[in-house]
PDB file of C-alpha atoms and ligand atoms in Angstrom:
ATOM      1  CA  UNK W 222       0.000   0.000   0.000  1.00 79.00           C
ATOM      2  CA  UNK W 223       0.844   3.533  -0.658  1.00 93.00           C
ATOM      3  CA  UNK W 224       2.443   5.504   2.498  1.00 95.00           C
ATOM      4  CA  UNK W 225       3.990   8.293   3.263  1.00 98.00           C
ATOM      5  CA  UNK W 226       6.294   8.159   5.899  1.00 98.00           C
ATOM      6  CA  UNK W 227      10.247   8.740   5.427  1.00 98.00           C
ATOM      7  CA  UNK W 228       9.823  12.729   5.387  1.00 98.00           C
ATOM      8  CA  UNK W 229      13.265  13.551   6.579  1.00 97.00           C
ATOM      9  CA  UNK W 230      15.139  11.419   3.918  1.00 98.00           C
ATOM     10  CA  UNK W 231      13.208  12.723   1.184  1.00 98.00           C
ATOM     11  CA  UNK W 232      13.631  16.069   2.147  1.00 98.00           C
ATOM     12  CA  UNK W 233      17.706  15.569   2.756  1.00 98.00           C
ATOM     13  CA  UNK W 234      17.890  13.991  -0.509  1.00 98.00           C
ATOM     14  CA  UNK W 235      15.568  16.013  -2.696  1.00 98.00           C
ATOM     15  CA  UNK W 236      18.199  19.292  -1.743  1.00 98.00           C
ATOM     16  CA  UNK W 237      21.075  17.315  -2.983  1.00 98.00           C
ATOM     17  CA  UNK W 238      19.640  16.714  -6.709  1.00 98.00           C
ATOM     18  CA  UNK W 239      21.937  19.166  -8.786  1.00 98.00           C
ATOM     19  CA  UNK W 240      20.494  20.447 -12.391  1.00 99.00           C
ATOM     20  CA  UNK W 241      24.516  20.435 -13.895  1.00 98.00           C
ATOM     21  CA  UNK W 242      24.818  16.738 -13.085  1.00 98.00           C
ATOM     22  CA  UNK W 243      22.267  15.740 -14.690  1.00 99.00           C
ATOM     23  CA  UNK W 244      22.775  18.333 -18.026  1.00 99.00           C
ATOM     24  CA  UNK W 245      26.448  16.741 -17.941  1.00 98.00           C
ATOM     25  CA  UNK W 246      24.795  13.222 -18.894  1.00 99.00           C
ATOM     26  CA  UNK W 247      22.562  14.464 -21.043  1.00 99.00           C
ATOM     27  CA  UNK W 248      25.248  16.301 -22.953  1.00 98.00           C
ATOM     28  CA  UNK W 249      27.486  12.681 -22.621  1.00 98.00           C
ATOM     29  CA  UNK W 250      24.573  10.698 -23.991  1.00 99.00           C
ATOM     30  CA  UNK W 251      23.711  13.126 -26.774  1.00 98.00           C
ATOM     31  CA  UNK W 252      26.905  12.858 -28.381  1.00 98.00           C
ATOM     32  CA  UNK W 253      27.118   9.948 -29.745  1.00 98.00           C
ATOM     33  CA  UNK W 254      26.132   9.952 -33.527  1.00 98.00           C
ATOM     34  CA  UNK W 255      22.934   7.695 -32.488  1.00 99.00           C
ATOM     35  CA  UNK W 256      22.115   5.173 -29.609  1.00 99.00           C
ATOM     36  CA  UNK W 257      20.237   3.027 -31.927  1.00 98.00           C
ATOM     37  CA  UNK W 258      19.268  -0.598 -30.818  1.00 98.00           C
ATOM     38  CA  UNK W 259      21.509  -1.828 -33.726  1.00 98.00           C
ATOM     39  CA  UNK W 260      24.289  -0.036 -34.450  1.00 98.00           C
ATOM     40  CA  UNK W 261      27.591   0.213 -33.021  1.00 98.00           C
ATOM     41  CA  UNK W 262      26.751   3.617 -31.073  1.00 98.00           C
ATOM     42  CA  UNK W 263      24.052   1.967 -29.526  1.00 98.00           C
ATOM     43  CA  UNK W 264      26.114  -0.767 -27.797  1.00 98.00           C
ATOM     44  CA  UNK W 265      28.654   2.267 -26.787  1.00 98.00           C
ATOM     45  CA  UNK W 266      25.998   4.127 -25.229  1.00 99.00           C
ATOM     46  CA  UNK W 267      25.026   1.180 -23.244  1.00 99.00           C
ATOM     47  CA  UNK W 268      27.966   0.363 -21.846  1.00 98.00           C
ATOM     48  CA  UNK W 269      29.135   3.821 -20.889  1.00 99.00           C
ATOM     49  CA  UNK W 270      25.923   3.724 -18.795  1.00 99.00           C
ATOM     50  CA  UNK W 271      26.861   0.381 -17.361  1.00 98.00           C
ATOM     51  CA  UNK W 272      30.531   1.776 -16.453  1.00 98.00           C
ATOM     52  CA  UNK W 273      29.360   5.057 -14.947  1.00 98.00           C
ATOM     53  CA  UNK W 274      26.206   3.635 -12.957  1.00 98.00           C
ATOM     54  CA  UNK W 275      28.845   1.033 -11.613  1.00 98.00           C
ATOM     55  CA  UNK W 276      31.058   3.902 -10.905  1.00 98.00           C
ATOM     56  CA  UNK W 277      28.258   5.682  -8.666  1.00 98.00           C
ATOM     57  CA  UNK W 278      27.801   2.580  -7.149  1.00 97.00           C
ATOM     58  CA  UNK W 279      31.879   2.306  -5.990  1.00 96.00           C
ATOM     59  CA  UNK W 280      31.699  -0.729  -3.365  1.00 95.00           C
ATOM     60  CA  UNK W 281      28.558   0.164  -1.662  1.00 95.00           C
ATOM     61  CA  UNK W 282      27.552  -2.763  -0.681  1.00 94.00           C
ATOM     62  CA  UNK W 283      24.236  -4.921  -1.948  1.00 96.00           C
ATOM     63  CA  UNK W 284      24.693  -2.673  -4.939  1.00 97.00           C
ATOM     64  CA  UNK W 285      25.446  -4.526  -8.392  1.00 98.00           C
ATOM     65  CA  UNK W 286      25.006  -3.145 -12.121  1.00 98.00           C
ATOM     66  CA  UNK W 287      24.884  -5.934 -15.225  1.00 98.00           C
ATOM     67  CA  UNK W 288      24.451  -5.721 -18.431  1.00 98.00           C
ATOM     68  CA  UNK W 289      20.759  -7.782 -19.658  1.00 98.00           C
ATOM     69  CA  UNK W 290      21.950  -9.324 -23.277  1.00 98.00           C
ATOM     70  CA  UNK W 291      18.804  -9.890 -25.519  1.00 98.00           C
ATOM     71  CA  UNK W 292      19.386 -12.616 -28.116  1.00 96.00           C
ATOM     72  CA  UNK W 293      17.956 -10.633 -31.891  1.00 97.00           C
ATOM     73  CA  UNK W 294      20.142  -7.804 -31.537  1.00 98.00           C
ATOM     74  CA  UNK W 295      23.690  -6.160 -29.720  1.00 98.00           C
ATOM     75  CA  UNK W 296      22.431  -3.308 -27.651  1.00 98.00           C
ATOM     76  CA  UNK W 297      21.640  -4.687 -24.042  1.00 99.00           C
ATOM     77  CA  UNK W 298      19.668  -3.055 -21.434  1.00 99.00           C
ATOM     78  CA  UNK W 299      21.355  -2.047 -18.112  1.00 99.00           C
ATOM     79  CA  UNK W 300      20.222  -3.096 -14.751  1.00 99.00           C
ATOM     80  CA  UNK W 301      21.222  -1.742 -11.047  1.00 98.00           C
ATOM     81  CA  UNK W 302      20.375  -3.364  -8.150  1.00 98.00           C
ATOM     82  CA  UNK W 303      20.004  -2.388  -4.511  1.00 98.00           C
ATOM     83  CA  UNK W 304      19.403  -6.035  -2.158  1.00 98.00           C
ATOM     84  CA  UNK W 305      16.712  -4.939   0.267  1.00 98.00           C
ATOM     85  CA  UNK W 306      17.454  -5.094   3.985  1.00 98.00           C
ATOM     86  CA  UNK W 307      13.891  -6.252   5.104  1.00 98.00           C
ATOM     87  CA  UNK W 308      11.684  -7.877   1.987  1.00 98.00           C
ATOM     88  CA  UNK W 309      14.240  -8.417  -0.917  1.00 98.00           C
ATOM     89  CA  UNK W 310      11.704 -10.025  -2.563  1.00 98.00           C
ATOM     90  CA  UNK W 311       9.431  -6.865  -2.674  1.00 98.00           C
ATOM     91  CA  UNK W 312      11.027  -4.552  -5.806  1.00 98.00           C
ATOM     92  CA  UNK W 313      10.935  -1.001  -7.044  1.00 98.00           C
ATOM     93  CA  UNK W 314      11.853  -0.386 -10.490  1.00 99.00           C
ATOM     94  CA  UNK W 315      12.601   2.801 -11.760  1.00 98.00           C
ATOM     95  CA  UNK W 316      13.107   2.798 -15.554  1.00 99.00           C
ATOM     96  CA  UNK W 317      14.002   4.425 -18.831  1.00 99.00           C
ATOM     97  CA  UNK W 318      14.728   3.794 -22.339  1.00 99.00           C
ATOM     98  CA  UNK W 319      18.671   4.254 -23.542  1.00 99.00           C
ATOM     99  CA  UNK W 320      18.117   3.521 -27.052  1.00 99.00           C
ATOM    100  CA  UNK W 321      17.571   6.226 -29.556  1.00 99.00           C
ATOM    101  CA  UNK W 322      16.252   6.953 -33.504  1.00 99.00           C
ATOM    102  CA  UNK W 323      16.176   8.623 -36.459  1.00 98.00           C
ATOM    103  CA  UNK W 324      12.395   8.139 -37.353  1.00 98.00           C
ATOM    104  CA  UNK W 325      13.293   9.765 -41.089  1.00 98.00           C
ATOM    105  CA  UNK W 326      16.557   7.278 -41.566  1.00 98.00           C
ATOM    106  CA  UNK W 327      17.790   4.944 -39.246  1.00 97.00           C
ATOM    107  CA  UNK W 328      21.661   6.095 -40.459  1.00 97.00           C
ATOM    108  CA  UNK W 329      21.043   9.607 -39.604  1.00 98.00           C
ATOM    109  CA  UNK W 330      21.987  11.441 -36.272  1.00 98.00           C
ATOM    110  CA  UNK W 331      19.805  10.788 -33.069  1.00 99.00           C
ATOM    111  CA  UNK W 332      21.384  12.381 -30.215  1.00 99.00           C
ATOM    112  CA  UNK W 333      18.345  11.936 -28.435  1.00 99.00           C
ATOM    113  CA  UNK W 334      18.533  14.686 -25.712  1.00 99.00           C
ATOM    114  CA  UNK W 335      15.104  14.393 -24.457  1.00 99.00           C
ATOM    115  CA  UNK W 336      14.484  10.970 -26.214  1.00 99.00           C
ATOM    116  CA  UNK W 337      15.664   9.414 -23.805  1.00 98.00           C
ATOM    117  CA  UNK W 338      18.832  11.030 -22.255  1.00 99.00           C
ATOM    118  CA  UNK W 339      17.228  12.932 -20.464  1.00 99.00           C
ATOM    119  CA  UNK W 340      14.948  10.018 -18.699  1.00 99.00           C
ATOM    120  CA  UNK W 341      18.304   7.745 -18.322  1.00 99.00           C
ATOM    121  CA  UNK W 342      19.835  11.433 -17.133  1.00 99.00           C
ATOM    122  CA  UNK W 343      17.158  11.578 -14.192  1.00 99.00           C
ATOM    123  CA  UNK W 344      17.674   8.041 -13.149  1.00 99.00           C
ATOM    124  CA  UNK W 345      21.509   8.633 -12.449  1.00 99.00           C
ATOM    125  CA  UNK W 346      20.779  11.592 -10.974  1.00 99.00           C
ATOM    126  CA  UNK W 347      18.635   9.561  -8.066  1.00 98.00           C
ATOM    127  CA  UNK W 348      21.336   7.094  -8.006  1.00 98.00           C
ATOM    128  CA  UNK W 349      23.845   9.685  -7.336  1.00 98.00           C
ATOM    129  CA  UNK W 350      22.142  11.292  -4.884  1.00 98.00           C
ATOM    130  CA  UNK W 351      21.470   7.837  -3.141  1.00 97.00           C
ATOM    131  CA  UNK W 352      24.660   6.567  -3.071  1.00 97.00           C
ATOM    132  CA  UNK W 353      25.896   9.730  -1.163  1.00 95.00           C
ATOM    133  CA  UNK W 354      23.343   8.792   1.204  1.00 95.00           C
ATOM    134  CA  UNK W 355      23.431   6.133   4.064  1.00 90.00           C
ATOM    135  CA  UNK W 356      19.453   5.250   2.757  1.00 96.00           C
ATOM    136  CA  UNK W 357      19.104   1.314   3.169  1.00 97.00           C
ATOM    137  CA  UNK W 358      16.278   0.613   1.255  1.00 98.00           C
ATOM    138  CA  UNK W 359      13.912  -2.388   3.197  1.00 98.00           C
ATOM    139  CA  UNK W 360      12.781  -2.945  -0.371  1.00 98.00           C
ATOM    140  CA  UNK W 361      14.931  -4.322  -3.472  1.00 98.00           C
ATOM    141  CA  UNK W 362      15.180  -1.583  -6.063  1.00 98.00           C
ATOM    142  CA  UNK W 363      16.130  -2.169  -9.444  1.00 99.00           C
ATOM    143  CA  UNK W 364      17.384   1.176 -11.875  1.00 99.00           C
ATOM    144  CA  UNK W 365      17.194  -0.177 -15.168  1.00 99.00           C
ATOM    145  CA  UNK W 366      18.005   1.195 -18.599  1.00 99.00           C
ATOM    146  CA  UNK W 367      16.326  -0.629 -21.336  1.00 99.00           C
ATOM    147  CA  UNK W 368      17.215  -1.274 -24.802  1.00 99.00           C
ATOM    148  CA  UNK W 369      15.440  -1.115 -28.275  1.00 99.00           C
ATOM    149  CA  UNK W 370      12.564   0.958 -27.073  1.00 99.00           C
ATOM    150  CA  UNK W 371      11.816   2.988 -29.868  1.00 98.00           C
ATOM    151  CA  UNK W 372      11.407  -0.266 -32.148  1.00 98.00           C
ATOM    152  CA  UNK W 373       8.632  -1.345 -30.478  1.00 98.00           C
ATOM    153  CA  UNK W 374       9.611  -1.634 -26.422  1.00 98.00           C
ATOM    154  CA  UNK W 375      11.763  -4.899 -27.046  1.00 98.00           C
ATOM    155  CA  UNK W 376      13.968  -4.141 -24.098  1.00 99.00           C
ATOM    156  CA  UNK W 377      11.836  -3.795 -21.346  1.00 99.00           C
ATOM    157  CA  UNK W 378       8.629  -6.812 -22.887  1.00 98.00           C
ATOM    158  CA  UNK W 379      11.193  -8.824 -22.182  1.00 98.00           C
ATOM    159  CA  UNK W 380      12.114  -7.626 -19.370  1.00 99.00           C
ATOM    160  CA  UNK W 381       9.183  -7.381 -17.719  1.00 99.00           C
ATOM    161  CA  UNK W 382       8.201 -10.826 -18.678  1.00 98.00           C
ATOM    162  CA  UNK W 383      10.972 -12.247 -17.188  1.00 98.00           C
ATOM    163  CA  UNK W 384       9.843 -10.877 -14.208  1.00 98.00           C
ATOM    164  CA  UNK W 385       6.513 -12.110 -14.267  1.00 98.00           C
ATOM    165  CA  UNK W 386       7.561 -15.724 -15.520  1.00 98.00           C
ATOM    166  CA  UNK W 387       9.642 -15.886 -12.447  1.00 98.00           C
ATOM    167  CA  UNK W 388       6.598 -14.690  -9.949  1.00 98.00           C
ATOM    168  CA  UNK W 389       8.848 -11.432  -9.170  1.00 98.00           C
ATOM    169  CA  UNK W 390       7.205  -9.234  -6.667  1.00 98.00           C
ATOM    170  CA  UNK W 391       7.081  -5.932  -8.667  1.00 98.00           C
ATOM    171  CA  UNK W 392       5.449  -3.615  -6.215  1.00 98.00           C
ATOM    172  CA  UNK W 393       5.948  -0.607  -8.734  1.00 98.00           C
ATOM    173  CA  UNK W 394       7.100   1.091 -11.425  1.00 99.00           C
ATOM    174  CA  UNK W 395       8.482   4.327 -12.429  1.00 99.00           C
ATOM    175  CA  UNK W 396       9.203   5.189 -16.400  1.00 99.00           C
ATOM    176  CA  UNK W 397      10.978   8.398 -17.142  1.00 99.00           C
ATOM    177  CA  UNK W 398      10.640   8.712 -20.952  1.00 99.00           C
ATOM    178  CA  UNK W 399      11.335  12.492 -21.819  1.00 99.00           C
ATOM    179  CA  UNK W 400      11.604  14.951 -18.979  1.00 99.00           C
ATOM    180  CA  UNK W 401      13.431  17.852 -19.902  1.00 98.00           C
ATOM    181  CA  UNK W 402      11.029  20.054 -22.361  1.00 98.00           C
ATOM    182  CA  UNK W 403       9.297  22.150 -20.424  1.00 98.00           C
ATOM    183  CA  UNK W 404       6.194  22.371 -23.149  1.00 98.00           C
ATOM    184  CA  UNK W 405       2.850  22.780 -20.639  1.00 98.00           C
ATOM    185  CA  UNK W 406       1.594  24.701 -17.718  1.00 98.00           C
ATOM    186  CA  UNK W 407       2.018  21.171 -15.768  1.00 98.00           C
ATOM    187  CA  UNK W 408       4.950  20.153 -14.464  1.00 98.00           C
ATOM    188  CA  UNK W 409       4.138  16.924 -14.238  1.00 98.00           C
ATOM    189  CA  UNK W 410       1.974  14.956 -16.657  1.00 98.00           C
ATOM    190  CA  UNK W 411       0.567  11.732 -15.319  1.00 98.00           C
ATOM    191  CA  UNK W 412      -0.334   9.557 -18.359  1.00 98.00           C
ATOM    192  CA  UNK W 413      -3.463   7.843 -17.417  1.00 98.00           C
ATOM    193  CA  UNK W 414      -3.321   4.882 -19.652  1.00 98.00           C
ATOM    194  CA  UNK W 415      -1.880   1.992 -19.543  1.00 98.00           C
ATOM    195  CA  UNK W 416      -0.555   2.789 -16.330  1.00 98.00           C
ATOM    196  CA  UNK W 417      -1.943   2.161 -12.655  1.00 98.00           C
ATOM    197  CA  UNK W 418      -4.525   4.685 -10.790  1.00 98.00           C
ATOM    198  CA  UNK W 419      -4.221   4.335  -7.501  1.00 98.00           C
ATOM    199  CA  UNK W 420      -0.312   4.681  -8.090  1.00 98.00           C
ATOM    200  CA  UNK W 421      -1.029   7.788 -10.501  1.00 98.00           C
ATOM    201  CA  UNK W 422      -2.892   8.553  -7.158  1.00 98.00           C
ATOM    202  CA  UNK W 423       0.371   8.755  -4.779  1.00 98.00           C
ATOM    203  CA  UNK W 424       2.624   9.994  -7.015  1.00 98.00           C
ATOM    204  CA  UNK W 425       0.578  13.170  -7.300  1.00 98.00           C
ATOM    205  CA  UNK W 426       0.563  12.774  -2.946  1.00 98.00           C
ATOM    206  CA  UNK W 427       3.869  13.038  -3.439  1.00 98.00           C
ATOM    207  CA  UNK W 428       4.378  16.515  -5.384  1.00 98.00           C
ATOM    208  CA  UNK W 429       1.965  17.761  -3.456  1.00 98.00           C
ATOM    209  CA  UNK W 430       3.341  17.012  -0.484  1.00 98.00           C
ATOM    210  CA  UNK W 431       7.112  17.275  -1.148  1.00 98.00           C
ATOM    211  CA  UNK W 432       7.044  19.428  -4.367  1.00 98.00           C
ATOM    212  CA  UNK W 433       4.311  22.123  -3.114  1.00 98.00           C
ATOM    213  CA  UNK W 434       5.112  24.631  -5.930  1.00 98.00           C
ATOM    214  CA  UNK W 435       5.042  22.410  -8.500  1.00 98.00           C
ATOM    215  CA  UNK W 436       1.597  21.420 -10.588  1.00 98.00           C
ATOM    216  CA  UNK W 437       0.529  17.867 -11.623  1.00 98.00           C
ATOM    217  CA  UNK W 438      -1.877  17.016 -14.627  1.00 98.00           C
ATOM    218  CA  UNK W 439      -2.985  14.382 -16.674  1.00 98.00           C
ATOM    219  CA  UNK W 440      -2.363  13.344 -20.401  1.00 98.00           C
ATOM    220  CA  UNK W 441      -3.208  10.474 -22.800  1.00 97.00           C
ATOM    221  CA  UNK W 442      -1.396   8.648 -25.128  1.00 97.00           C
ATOM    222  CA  UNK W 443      -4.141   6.380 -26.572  1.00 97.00           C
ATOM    223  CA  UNK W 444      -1.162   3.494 -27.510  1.00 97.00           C
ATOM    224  CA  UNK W 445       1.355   1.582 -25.301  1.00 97.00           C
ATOM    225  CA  UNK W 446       3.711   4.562 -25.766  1.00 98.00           C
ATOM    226  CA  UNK W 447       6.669   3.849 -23.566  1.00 98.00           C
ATOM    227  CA  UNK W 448       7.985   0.926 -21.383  1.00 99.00           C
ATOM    228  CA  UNK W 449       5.685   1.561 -19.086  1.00 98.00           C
ATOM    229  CA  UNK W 450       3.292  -0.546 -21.369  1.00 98.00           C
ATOM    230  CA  UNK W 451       5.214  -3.350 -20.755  1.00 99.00           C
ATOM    231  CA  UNK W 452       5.177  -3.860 -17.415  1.00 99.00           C
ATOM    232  CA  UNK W 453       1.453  -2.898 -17.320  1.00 98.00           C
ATOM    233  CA  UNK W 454       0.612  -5.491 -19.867  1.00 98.00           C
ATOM    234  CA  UNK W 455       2.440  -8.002 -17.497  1.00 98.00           C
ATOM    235  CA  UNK W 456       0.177  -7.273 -14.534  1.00 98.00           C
ATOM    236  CA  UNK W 457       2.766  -4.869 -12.709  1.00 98.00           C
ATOM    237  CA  UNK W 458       1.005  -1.364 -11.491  1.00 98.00           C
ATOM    238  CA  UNK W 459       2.944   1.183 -13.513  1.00 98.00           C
ATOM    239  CA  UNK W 460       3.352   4.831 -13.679  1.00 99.00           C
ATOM    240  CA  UNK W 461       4.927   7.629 -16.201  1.00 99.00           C
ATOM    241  CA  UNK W 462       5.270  11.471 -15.386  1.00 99.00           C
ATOM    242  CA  UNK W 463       5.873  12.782 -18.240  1.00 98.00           C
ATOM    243  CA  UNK W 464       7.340  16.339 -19.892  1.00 98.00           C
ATOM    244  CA  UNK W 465       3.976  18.047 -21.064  1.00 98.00           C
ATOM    245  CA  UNK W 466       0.689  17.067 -22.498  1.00 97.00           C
ATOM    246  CA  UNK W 467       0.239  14.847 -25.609  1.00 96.00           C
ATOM    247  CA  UNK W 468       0.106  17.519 -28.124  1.00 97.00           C
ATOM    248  CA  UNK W 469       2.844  20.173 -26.307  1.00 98.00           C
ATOM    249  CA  UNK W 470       5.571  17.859 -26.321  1.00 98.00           C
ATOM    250  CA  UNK W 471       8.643  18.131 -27.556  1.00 98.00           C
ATOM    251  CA  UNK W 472       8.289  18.029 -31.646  1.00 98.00           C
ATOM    252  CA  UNK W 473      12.185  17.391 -32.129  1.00 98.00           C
ATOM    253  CA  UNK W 474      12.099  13.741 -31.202  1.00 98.00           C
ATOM    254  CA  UNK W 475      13.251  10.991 -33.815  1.00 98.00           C
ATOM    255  CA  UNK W 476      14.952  13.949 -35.618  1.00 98.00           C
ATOM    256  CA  UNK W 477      18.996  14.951 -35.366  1.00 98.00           C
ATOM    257  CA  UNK W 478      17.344  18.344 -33.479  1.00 98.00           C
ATOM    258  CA  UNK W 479      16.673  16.389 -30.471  1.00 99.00           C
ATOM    259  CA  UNK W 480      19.482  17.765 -28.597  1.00 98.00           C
ATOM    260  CA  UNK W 481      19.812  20.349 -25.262  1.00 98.00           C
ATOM    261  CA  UNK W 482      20.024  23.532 -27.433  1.00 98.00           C
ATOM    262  CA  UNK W 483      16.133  22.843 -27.941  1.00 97.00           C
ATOM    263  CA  UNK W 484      15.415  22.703 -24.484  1.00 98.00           C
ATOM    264  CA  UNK W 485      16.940  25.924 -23.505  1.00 97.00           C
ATOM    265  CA  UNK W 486      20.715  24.252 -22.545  1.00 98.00           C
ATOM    266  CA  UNK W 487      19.501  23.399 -19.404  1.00 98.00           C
ATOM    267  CA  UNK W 488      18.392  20.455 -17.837  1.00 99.00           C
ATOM    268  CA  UNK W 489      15.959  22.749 -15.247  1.00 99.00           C
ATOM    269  CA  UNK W 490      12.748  20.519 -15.926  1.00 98.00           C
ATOM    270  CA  UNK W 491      14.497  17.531 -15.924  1.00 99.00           C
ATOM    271  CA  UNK W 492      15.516  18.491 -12.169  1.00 99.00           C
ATOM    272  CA  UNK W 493      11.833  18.277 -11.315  1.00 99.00           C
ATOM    273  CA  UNK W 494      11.643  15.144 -12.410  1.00 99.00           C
ATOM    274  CA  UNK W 495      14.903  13.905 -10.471  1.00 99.00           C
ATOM    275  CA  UNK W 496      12.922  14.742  -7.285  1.00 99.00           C
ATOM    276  CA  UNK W 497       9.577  13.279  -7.752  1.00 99.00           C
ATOM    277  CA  UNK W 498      11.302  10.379  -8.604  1.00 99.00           C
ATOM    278  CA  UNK W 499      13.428  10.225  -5.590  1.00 99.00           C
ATOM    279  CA  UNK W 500      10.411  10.621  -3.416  1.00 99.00           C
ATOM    280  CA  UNK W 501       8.835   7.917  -4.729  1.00 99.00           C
ATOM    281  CA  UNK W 502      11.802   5.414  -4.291  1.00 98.00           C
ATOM    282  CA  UNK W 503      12.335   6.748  -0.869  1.00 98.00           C
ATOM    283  CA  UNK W 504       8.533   6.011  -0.318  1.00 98.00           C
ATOM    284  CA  UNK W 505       8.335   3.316  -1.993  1.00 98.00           C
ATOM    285  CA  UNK W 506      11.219   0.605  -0.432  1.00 98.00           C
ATOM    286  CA  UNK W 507      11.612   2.468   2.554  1.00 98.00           C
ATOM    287  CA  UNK W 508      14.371   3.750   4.792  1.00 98.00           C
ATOM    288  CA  UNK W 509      15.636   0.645   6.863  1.00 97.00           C
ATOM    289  CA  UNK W 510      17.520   3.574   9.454  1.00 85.00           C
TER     290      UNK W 510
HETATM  291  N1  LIG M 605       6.035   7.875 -28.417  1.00 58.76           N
HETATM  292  C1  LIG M 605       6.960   8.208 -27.376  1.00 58.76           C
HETATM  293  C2  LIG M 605       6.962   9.683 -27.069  1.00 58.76           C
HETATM  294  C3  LIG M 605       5.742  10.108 -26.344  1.00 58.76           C
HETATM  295  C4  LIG M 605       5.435   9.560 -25.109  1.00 58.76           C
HETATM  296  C5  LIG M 605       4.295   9.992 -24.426  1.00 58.76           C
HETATM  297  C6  LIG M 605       3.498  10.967 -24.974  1.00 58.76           C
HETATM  298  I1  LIG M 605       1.820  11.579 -23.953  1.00 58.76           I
HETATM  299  C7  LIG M 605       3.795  11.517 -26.217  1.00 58.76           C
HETATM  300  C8  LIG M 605       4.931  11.087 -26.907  1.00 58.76           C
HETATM  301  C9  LIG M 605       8.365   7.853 -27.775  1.00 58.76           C
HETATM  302  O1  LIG M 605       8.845   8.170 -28.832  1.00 58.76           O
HETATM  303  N2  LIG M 605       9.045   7.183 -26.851  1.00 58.76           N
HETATM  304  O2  LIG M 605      10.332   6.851 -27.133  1.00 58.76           O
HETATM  305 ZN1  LIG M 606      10.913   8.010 -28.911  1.00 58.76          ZN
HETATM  306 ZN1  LIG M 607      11.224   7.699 -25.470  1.00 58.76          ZN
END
């Protein structure tokens, strides 16, 4: 069930989210030539991911990262994972897409700024400011970075179920697919389908609560239109905050002018985003203190 209860971590580690560290990845993940699911880019992009969440991670300990290999093509998905302290069998994921495309021509640029560096920017900024932290989640929590989204949310179907073939305890789910253009009068835009309500429900408990000055709507995107889908369609209760409303978001994606420049050079939105979501790990698996 949805509770709020670990006030005094959230608060200590919603101050320490910084807007540069999280522009710096977006500017590191936007410069390769493309992260698609097939090329050689897209298996680069991967594994820097994989090197620098294992670098966050140091030697904390009950913290791994690995590489997920999918068998029909190169680019795996990356998963972090923090070993509960109470119920390891209870698990938080928080997820984004790394992959990226050229919707025009698969062989032209796709830095992918706000599709998806920016979600996969957010996620690393939570696991940074974790880390720094002496949070012991009572939950498992699994960060994960999924491949081949963009072609049809490979990565994270199979993924997800994996984790439903093997009875996992998924207690929820967090996608962060493009968070950094600032296109509505909402900060946050809950999409409503194909995700879970009563979720939707305490995620907007949670702005309100620990984001006070921020606003919280609702938006539709009438298809299964990030991995969010997947774990849905698996039974898992699922959530996605999401940049702006359906028809005010950002209009450069699956083009080479998905980059920073068209989100003002900052990652200020993006910073929102970093928060809600660490609130709702914190909330979620718990401080074991
Ligand atoms: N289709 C999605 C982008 C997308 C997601 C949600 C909404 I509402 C509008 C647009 C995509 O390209 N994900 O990678
Ligand atoms: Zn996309
Ligand atoms: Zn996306």
């Amino acid at each position: 069930n949805y509770q709020i209860s670990e006030d005094d971590m959230v608060r200590k580690l919603i101050g320490q989210t910084k807007e540069s560290s999280i522009r710096e990845t977006i500017q590191q993940l936007s410069r390769y030539h493309d992260r698609y699911y097939k090329s050689k880019t897209g298996v680069e992009a991967a594994n820097w991911i994989k090197d620098y969440w294992q670098k966050l991670a140091g030697d904390k300990t009950g913290v791994s990262v690995k590489t997920v290999d999918h068998n029909d093509w190169q680019q795996p998905s990356v998963v972090m994972t923090w070993q509960g302290s109470e119920t390891p069998d209870e698990i938080v994921v928080i997820g984004g897409h790394l992959d990226s495309i050229n919707g025009r021509n698969i062989s032209l640029k796709a830095p992918g700024a706000d599709d998806n560096a920016s979600g996969i920017a957010t996620i690393t900024e939570v696991i940074r400011v974790l880390v720094e932290s002496n949070f012991k989640p009572k939950k498992t929590i699994k960060f994960m970075g999924y491949a081949a989204e963009e072609v049809g949310l490979r990565g994270s179907s199979e993924i997800a179920r994996q984790h439903k073939n093997q009875g996992a305890k998924v207690v929820g789910v967090l996608q962060l697919d493009m968070t950094n253009y600032n296109g509505s009068q909402d900060d946050f835009n809950l999409v409503s389908d194909y995700t879970n309500d009563r979720q939707n429900k305490f995620i907007a408990e949670l702005s309100k609560k620990y984001l006070p000055q921020l606003k919280v709507g609702y938006t539709r995107c009438g298809y299964g239109c990030s991995d969010h889908a997947s774990w849905h369609n698996n039974g898992f209760p699922a959530s996605m905050p999401f940049e702006a409303k359906f028809n005010q978001s950002n209009r450069s994606i699956h083009t080479e002018r998905d980059t920073l420049d068209q989100m003002g050079g900052n990652a200020n939105h993006a910073l929102k985003f970093s928060k809600l979501a660490t609130a709702f790990v914190v909330e979620m698996a718990k401080h074991a203190g």
